[in-house]
Amino acid sequence: MLGKIFYPESIAVIGASTDPNKTGHIIFKNILHGFKGAVYPVNPKAGEILGVKAYPSILDVPAGSVDLAVIIIPAKFVEQALLECSKKNVKGAVVISGGFAEAGNEQMQASLVATGRKLGIRIIGPNCQGFNNPHAGVCASWPYVGAKGKMAVVSQSGTVGATIECWAADEGLGISKFVSLGNRCDIDEAELIEFFSRDETVSTIALYVESIKDGKKFMDSVRGSGKPVVVLKSGRSEYGARAAASHTRSLAGRDEIYGAAFRKAGAIRVDSIEEMYDVSKLLAYGPPVRENGILIITSSGGCGILAADLVKKAGLELAPLGEEVKKKLAGLLPGHCILSNPLDLTGDTDAARYETVLRETSAPSLVIFGDPIPGAAEVAEKFKGRIIVCYLGGGEIEQSEKRKMHSLGIPVLPTPERAVVALGKLVNYNNHPKR
Amino acid sequence: MLGKIFYPESIAVIGASTDPNKTGHIIFKNILHGFKGAVYPVNPKAGEILGVKAYPSILDVPAGSVDLAVIIIPAKFVEQALLECSKKNVKGAVVISGGFAEAGNEQMQASLVATGRKLGIRIIGPNCQGFNNPHAGVCASWPYVGAKGKMAVVSQSGTVGATIECWAADEGLGISKFVSLGNRCDIDEAELIEFFSRDETVSTIALYVESIKDGKKFMDSVRGSGKPVVVLKSGRSEYGARAAASHTRSLAGRDEIYGAAFRKAGAIRVDSIEEMYDVSKLLAYGPPVRENGILIITSSGGCGILAADLVKKAGLELAPLGEEVKKKLAGLLPGHCILSNPLDLTGDTDAARYETVLRETSAPSLVIFGDPIPGAAEVAEKFKGRIIVCYLGGGEIEQSEKRKMHSLGIPVLPTPERAVVALGKLVNYNNHPKR
């Protein structure tokens, strides 16, 4: 049934506004921007909004049924709106409005849930930043992100999710889904993990939470999902836990217990928003590396060392470069290249040297391009099944090569440190006993 | 005397090339791009390069003296070139060419150093990526970065330095200097720290090294510098140290010894390229915060929690929000704002709410904008003496507000985690016993 929410044929925006600064305007505009189906703005005072005829109530909408309602009206009117929605066969409601449990109005929220259940209307939120599904052209959220990608993001923080969306859009990767959980009065992270496990546009599920709503259900959803679930859980320190308690009124719980549960279920825990993004990106687009012995190939000695420094910490090893291979490479590469691991092609390298090394070796490789290096993407493509790429210090050529790699489905990490940490998590995930 | 290198009136590019793929072409082009003084390409086979008359030797250059020579010719010819340079009163040479000590040719390098010393020509390199000084319009390096900023970067890795340059340019901050040390046969990090301490375009010195060339000289330079020195030292782990040994043939030394020395001298140690950038940026552009009790003001509860989680670890505390202030704010802000620390203005906030809080409080503040929020820059400017800003999840408005803040000299960090870590280092630096 979540299908009608994420892939609706028609949408009512209850509380669509003519004021460009209002959330009710921004969301309506964002939906209009990409959605091909029918959109009905509902606003008793507006004749039309952005050129679309507005209706005083959803009951006035000409269609007999509407799949999805996005609701941005004061909290006290939301339940009534839901009752009207049911007359139009609405299957799901995204309640953006705040003023419920997070504001101390637990009773109002409980009543909303009960009504939704009675009417058969599933609810995202309330007090949330909506959702985005570029694959259905529905950005019922903000900012507008329309690029289609493979990562799903489920987040108790609208901003954390939006940040991942923005980065993915900026990098030309796009997003598969973004869901802001808000107070998650009905639909929770476990149900979304389950649903996205069956959605073929989703390759990886990234989750930001301050607490897990239902531990057992969550564990089952992660275990049952054939897809990687990357978790950023905040409220880990005393200060953080206290802040989490006032934010979502959920007890953060002891961090070690969460850690153990994540490990047991096979979720991948990460420590920051950037790591959440890197690891999701690598799992969604990167190669299915299992060996933990890696080869570092670099044009920058310094970046090779920075990468090597973190290899053990990331649970990896440096694969030895065999004497046979060394001898062969010595005949193929200029004498000043350092035939070791990291294998340093030095600053005057071109893309061809990378190709030579990759052809003569077989270990999963971290390939660091630390200079402009035109043609890097073409070489990377040939070995995409076993390499991960880090590109930095290359100015405009780096930017265009990176875009090219992303369009070829090759994930590019921005620094050697972030690349090694993410690769460690990838390898660790692929070696989980359940896989 | 380094003044003639970094602020030359004329430059000879020995080994300037007509082939657009050659380093000798790229560097010549980059110098030509921004330099207002005379530039002489030296190449025995070219009539002109990029429309500039070329000379077979520096001896043929019409001017009686040339301040700086940038040398990109095979190693074995470099010493001879230096001898010719001295006839034109050259004061400094940047030797890009590799093939010296790093390739096992220690003797050739020692001879170059001796000749330079005899002739009174100071040397940067060899085996380096040159230098960049946008304040003098001299980008004798690659990629081209012309934006003038306040951070100096001295790096044993060309790529690490270029990466900082690229980020700073992308963010509209620019750079003051970039120097690639290469084999640092003559000019080393200590001398550059000393020189940049007296250069008024430099506010912060960021240093990447695999080893320190002369411990005592380095310690003295850091102690004597009135400016912050941020150090990223690699080769910390066994794998990393081994890689460092093959890269620059320098022994990395025990990491704890380096750590203790950095602390004693008052240098700020960082753990990654990103941290090197963040901390330098904050020290160059941020407020001189000393108090370690901070207030977190956020539109995103989640980001507030992620920040709070790292506060203690970063050596900071959360400043208590007094009852008086709380009472006052309760009368000025909507009821759903969470008057605590983090102070959560919630997702529907505008810039005005931030202004209200900043006006009524006095603690140094981490201000997190986690939504588009137009007008953020104007508010930030009013309180720039005591805030650091983090901006994320805001799409296009974030991008333009961030640019605006950077043009106003307000540094913006990309995530709450990176902001707190960098702020911790800033406060720690400002509380060093020597300051």
mmCIF file of C-alpha atoms in Angstrom, chain B residues 141-377:
data_model
loop_
_atom_site.group_PDB
_atom_site.id
_atom_site.type_symbol
_atom_site.label_atom_id
_atom_site.label_comp_id
_atom_site.label_asym_id
_atom_site.label_seq_id
_atom_site.Cartn_x
_atom_site.Cartn_y
_atom_site.Cartn_z
ATOM 1 C CA SER B 141 51.986 25.500 -10.529
ATOM 2 C CA TRP B 142 48.846 23.609 -11.547
ATOM 3 C CA PRO B 143 45.885 23.617 -11.672
ATOM 4 C CA TYR B 144 45.370 27.342 -12.183
ATOM 5 C CA VAL B 145 43.962 29.064 -9.116
ATOM 6 C CA GLY B 146 43.806 32.844 -9.232
ATOM 7 C CA ALA B 147 41.509 33.785 -6.336
ATOM 8 C CA LYS B 148 43.240 35.743 -3.569
ATOM 9 C CA GLY B 149 42.722 34.498 -0.040
ATOM 10 C CA LYS B 150 44.296 34.410 3.403
ATOM 11 C CA MET B 151 45.486 30.817 3.829
ATOM 12 C CA ALA B 152 49.017 29.722 2.984
ATOM 13 C CA VAL B 153 49.580 26.041 2.228
ATOM 14 C CA VAL B 154 53.010 24.455 2.386
ATOM 15 C CA SER B 155 52.979 20.866 1.292
ATOM 16 C CA GLN B 156 55.312 17.954 0.776
ATOM 17 C CA SER B 157 52.574 16.608 -1.482
ATOM 18 C CA GLY B 158 51.627 18.656 -4.517
ATOM 19 C CA THR B 159 48.197 17.064 -4.596
ATOM 20 C CA VAL B 160 47.345 17.779 -0.958
ATOM 21 C CA GLY B 161 48.229 21.438 -1.493
ATOM 22 C CA ALA B 162 46.386 21.629 -4.813
ATOM 23 C CA THR B 163 43.338 20.077 -3.170
ATOM 24 C CA ILE B 164 43.220 22.821 -0.546
ATOM 25 C CA GLU B 165 43.640 25.391 -3.339
ATOM 26 C CA CYS B 166 40.809 23.887 -5.379
ATOM 27 C CA TRP B 167 38.422 23.739 -2.420
ATOM 28 C CA ALA B 168 39.241 27.297 -1.399
ATOM 29 C CA ALA B 169 38.719 28.526 -4.960
ATOM 30 C CA ASP B 170 35.453 26.598 -5.344
ATOM 31 C CA GLU B 171 34.146 28.106 -2.139
ATOM 32 C CA GLY B 172 35.022 31.632 -3.226
ATOM 33 C CA LEU B 173 37.664 32.012 -0.512
ATOM 34 C CA GLY B 174 40.843 31.780 -2.571
ATOM 35 C CA ILE B 175 44.340 31.223 -1.270
ATOM 36 C CA SER B 176 47.274 33.343 -0.183
ATOM 37 C CA LYS B 177 50.125 30.987 -1.091
ATOM 38 C CA PHE B 178 50.693 27.404 -2.103
ATOM 39 C CA VAL B 179 54.185 25.967 -2.036
ATOM 40 C CA SER B 180 54.979 22.418 -3.061
ATOM 41 C CA LEU B 181 58.117 21.445 -1.141
ATOM 42 C CA GLY B 182 59.136 18.482 -3.285
ATOM 43 C CA ASN B 183 62.553 17.238 -2.165
ATOM 44 C CA ARG B 184 63.088 20.542 -0.271
ATOM 45 C CA CYS B 185 66.792 20.453 -1.047
ATOM 46 C CA ASP B 186 67.124 24.086 0.048
ATOM 47 C CA ILE B 187 63.998 26.003 1.092
ATOM 48 C CA ASP B 188 62.120 24.052 3.725
ATOM 49 C CA GLU B 189 58.917 24.309 5.715
ATOM 50 C CA ALA B 190 60.557 26.199 8.596
ATOM 51 C CA GLU B 191 61.870 28.966 6.376
ATOM 52 C CA LEU B 192 58.518 29.300 4.662
ATOM 53 C CA ILE B 193 56.683 29.516 7.981
ATOM 54 C CA GLU B 194 59.079 32.268 8.973
ATOM 55 C CA PHE B 195 58.651 34.119 5.680
ATOM 56 C CA PHE B 196 54.863 33.832 5.690
ATOM 57 C CA SER B 197 54.758 35.073 9.263
ATOM 58 C CA ARG B 198 55.939 38.393 7.893
ATOM 59 C CA ASP B 199 53.696 38.341 4.788
ATOM 60 C CA GLU B 200 50.598 40.343 5.592
ATOM 61 C CA THR B 201 48.458 38.545 3.029
ATOM 62 C CA VAL B 202 48.857 35.347 5.060
ATOM 63 C CA SER B 203 46.649 34.723 8.108
ATOM 64 C CA THR B 204 47.130 30.998 8.610
ATOM 65 C CA ILE B 205 49.769 28.511 7.523
ATOM 66 C CA ALA B 206 48.679 24.965 6.721
ATOM 67 C CA LEU B 207 51.402 22.380 6.433
ATOM 68 C CA TYR B 208 51.350 18.849 5.055
ATOM 69 C CA VAL B 209 54.485 16.806 5.741
ATOM 70 C CA GLU B 210 55.681 13.250 5.837
ATOM 71 C CA SER B 211 58.609 14.299 8.009
ATOM 72 C CA ILE B 212 60.085 17.508 9.382
ATOM 73 C CA LYS B 213 63.408 18.407 7.809
ATOM 74 C CA ASP B 214 65.039 20.120 10.782
ATOM 75 C CA GLY B 215 63.279 19.692 14.104
ATOM 76 C CA LYS B 216 64.780 22.601 15.994
ATOM 77 C CA LYS B 217 64.444 25.058 13.119
ATOM 78 C CA PHE B 218 60.841 23.983 12.662
ATOM 79 C CA MET B 219 60.005 24.379 16.352
ATOM 80 C CA ASP B 220 61.561 27.831 16.375
ATOM 81 C CA SER B 221 59.668 28.906 13.269
ATOM 82 C CA VAL B 222 56.326 27.826 14.717
ATOM 83 C CA ARG B 223 57.080 29.423 18.090
ATOM 84 C CA GLY B 224 58.242 32.621 16.457
ATOM 85 C CA SER B 225 55.312 32.858 14.096
ATOM 86 C CA GLY B 226 52.491 35.033 15.345
ATOM 87 C CA LYS B 227 50.222 33.049 13.041
ATOM 88 C CA PRO B 228 48.555 29.677 13.509
ATOM 89 C CA VAL B 229 50.364 26.718 11.951
ATOM 90 C CA VAL B 230 48.094 23.771 11.142
ATOM 91 C CA VAL B 231 49.922 20.487 10.567
ATOM 92 C CA LEU B 232 48.838 17.329 8.799
ATOM 93 C CA LYS B 233 51.584 14.767 9.301
ATOM 94 C CA SER B 234 51.207 11.433 7.555
ATOM 95 C CA GLY B 235 53.105 8.197 7.912
ATOM 96 C CA ARG B 236 51.539 7.591 11.298
ATOM 97 C CA SER B 237 50.731 3.901 11.013
ATOM 98 C CA GLU B 238 53.069 1.082 10.052
ATOM 99 C CA TYR B 239 51.715 0.922 6.507
ATOM 100 C CA GLY B 240 51.790 4.698 6.230
ATOM 101 C CA ALA B 241 55.338 5.030 7.550
ATOM 102 C CA ARG B 242 56.558 2.418 5.107
ATOM 103 C CA ALA B 243 54.880 4.228 2.232
ATOM 104 C CA ALA B 244 56.378 7.536 3.371
ATOM 105 C CA ALA B 245 59.827 6.011 3.377
ATOM 106 C CA SER B 246 59.497 5.039 -0.277
ATOM 107 C CA HIS B 247 57.875 8.332 -1.285
ATOM 108 C CA THR B 248 60.279 10.920 0.011
ATOM 109 C CA ARG B 249 62.990 8.661 1.406
ATOM 110 C CA SER B 250 62.485 10.343 4.726
ATOM 111 C CA LEU B 251 62.007 8.359 7.884
ATOM 112 C CA ALA B 252 58.642 9.161 9.297
ATOM 113 C CA GLY B 253 59.809 8.824 12.899
ATOM 114 C CA ARG B 254 57.708 7.858 15.871
ATOM 115 C CA ASP B 255 54.350 9.503 15.671
ATOM 116 C CA GLU B 256 54.093 10.316 19.375
ATOM 117 C CA ILE B 257 57.336 12.258 19.223
ATOM 118 C CA TYR B 258 55.954 14.384 16.448
ATOM 119 C CA GLY B 259 52.723 14.845 18.386
ATOM 120 C CA ALA B 260 54.536 16.040 21.490
ATOM 121 C CA ALA B 261 56.738 18.403 19.485
ATOM 122 C CA PHE B 262 53.767 19.929 17.658
ATOM 123 C CA ARG B 263 51.973 20.478 20.966
ATOM 124 C CA LYS B 264 55.013 22.014 22.580
ATOM 125 C CA ALA B 265 55.598 24.443 19.718
ATOM 126 C CA GLY B 266 51.926 25.378 19.615
ATOM 127 C CA ALA B 267 51.202 23.935 16.175
ATOM 128 C CA ILE B 268 47.703 22.588 15.616
ATOM 129 C CA ARG B 269 47.694 18.970 14.569
ATOM 130 C CA VAL B 270 44.910 17.705 12.310
ATOM 131 C CA ASP B 271 43.966 14.232 11.116
ATOM 132 C CA SER B 272 42.859 14.540 7.511
ATOM 133 C CA ILE B 273 42.999 16.794 4.458
ATOM 134 C CA GLU B 274 39.455 17.972 5.166
ATOM 135 C CA GLU B 275 40.285 18.818 8.756
ATOM 136 C CA MET B 276 43.400 20.653 7.599
ATOM 137 C CA TYR B 277 41.201 22.746 5.361
ATOM 138 C CA ASP B 278 38.425 23.340 7.895
ATOM 139 C CA VAL B 279 40.738 24.350 10.710
ATOM 140 C CA SER B 280 42.835 26.623 8.466
ATOM 141 C CA LYS B 281 39.687 28.242 7.147
ATOM 142 C CA LEU B 282 38.323 28.851 10.616
ATOM 143 C CA LEU B 283 41.615 30.247 11.873
ATOM 144 C CA ALA B 284 42.009 32.486 8.835
ATOM 145 C CA TYR B 285 38.458 33.791 8.681
ATOM 146 C CA GLY B 286 36.722 32.867 11.909
ATOM 147 C CA PRO B 287 36.302 34.779 15.146
ATOM 148 C CA PRO B 288 38.996 34.595 17.856
ATOM 149 C CA VAL B 289 36.877 32.445 20.160
ATOM 150 C CA ARG B 290 38.485 31.575 23.500
ATOM 151 C CA GLU B 291 35.621 30.421 25.698
ATOM 152 C CA ASN B 292 35.042 26.713 25.447
ATOM 153 C CA GLY B 293 31.383 26.945 26.481
ATOM 154 C CA ILE B 294 29.423 27.279 23.261
ATOM 155 C CA LEU B 295 25.804 27.662 22.247
ATOM 156 C CA ILE B 296 24.441 25.650 19.326
ATOM 157 C CA ILE B 297 21.628 27.380 17.443
ATOM 158 C CA THR B 298 19.968 25.273 14.769
ATOM 159 C CA SER B 299 16.979 24.929 12.469
ATOM 160 C CA SER B 300 17.590 21.193 12.379
ATOM 161 C CA GLY B 301 17.141 19.191 15.555
ATOM 162 C CA GLY B 302 19.083 16.294 14.072
ATOM 163 C CA CYS B 303 22.074 18.426 13.164
ATOM 164 C CA GLY B 304 22.003 19.963 16.635
ATOM 165 C CA ILE B 305 22.241 16.486 18.143
ATOM 166 C CA LEU B 306 25.041 15.413 15.780
ATOM 167 C CA ALA B 307 26.930 18.555 16.810
ATOM 168 C CA ALA B 308 26.228 18.057 20.517
ATOM 169 C CA ASP B 309 27.487 14.471 20.253
ATOM 170 C CA LEU B 310 30.991 15.724 19.446
ATOM 171 C CA VAL B 311 31.191 18.741 21.757
ATOM 172 C CA LYS B 312 33.083 17.066 24.624
ATOM 173 C CA LYS B 313 35.295 15.096 22.303
ATOM 174 C CA ALA B 314 36.323 18.387 20.683
ATOM 175 C CA GLY B 315 37.297 19.790 24.075
ATOM 176 C CA LEU B 316 34.248 22.034 24.274
ATOM 177 C CA GLU B 317 31.242 22.343 26.555
ATOM 178 C CA LEU B 318 27.659 23.419 25.986
ATOM 179 C CA ALA B 319 27.100 26.792 27.639
ATOM 180 C CA PRO B 320 24.039 26.731 29.892
ATOM 181 C CA LEU B 321 21.124 28.838 28.662
ATOM 182 C CA GLY B 322 20.234 30.961 31.720
ATOM 183 C CA GLU B 323 16.677 31.057 33.086
ATOM 184 C CA GLU B 324 16.480 34.817 32.455
ATOM 185 C CA VAL B 325 17.421 34.397 28.808
ATOM 186 C CA LYS B 326 15.048 31.472 28.388
ATOM 187 C CA LYS B 327 12.191 33.514 29.767
ATOM 188 C CA LYS B 328 12.991 36.397 27.468
ATOM 189 C CA LEU B 329 13.325 34.154 24.401
ATOM 190 C CA ALA B 330 10.054 32.432 25.260
ATOM 191 C CA GLY B 331 8.362 35.780 24.765
ATOM 192 C CA LEU B 332 10.098 36.439 21.461
ATOM 193 C CA LEU B 333 10.053 33.069 19.689
ATOM 194 C CA PRO B 334 7.184 30.800 18.618
ATOM 195 C CA GLY B 335 6.138 28.271 21.234
ATOM 196 C CA HIS B 336 7.414 25.237 19.354
ATOM 197 C CA CYS B 337 11.065 26.355 19.454
ATOM 198 C CA ILE B 338 13.080 24.290 21.919
ATOM 199 C CA LEU B 339 14.771 26.651 24.373
ATOM 200 C CA SER B 340 17.695 24.537 25.378
ATOM 201 C CA ASN B 341 21.250 24.051 24.133
ATOM 202 C CA PRO B 342 21.183 23.070 21.272
ATOM 203 C CA LEU B 343 18.565 25.754 20.773
ATOM 204 C CA ASP B 344 16.250 24.351 18.145
ATOM 205 C CA LEU B 345 14.440 26.989 16.096
ATOM 206 C CA THR B 346 12.839 24.136 14.119
ATOM 207 C CA GLY B 347 12.392 23.666 10.407
ATOM 208 C CA ASP B 348 10.003 26.542 9.746
ATOM 209 C CA THR B 349 12.450 29.153 10.996
ATOM 210 C CA ASP B 350 13.442 32.273 9.130
ATOM 211 C CA ALA B 351 16.622 34.298 9.522
ATOM 212 C CA ALA B 352 14.914 36.662 11.987
ATOM 213 C CA ARG B 353 14.666 33.975 14.681
ATOM 214 C CA TYR B 354 18.428 33.470 14.535
ATOM 215 C CA GLU B 355 18.886 37.188 14.959
ATOM 216 C CA THR B 356 16.606 37.232 17.988
ATOM 217 C CA VAL B 357 18.554 34.470 19.713
ATOM 218 C CA LEU B 358 21.943 35.950 18.877
ATOM 219 C CA ARG B 359 20.855 39.351 20.163
ATOM 220 C CA GLU B 360 19.698 37.932 23.480
ATOM 221 C CA THR B 361 22.687 35.668 24.110
ATOM 222 C CA SER B 362 26.411 36.245 24.320
ATOM 223 C CA ALA B 363 28.159 32.850 24.179
ATOM 224 C CA PRO B 364 30.269 31.962 21.134
ATOM 225 C CA SER B 365 27.837 30.133 18.912
ATOM 226 C CA LEU B 366 27.751 27.423 16.327
ATOM 227 C CA VAL B 367 24.961 28.538 14.020
ATOM 228 C CA ILE B 368 23.513 25.718 11.937
ATOM 229 C CA PHE B 369 21.346 26.641 8.975
ATOM 230 C CA GLY B 370 19.721 23.363 7.963
ATOM 231 C CA ASP B 371 17.173 24.636 5.464
ATOM 232 C CA PRO B 372 17.175 27.125 2.581
ATOM 233 C CA ILE B 373 16.662 30.216 4.915
ATOM 234 C CA PRO B 374 17.101 33.335 2.753
ATOM 235 C CA GLY B 375 18.776 36.225 4.562
ATOM 236 C CA ALA B 376 21.030 33.972 6.651
ATOM 237 C CA ALA B 377 24.148 35.858 5.522
#
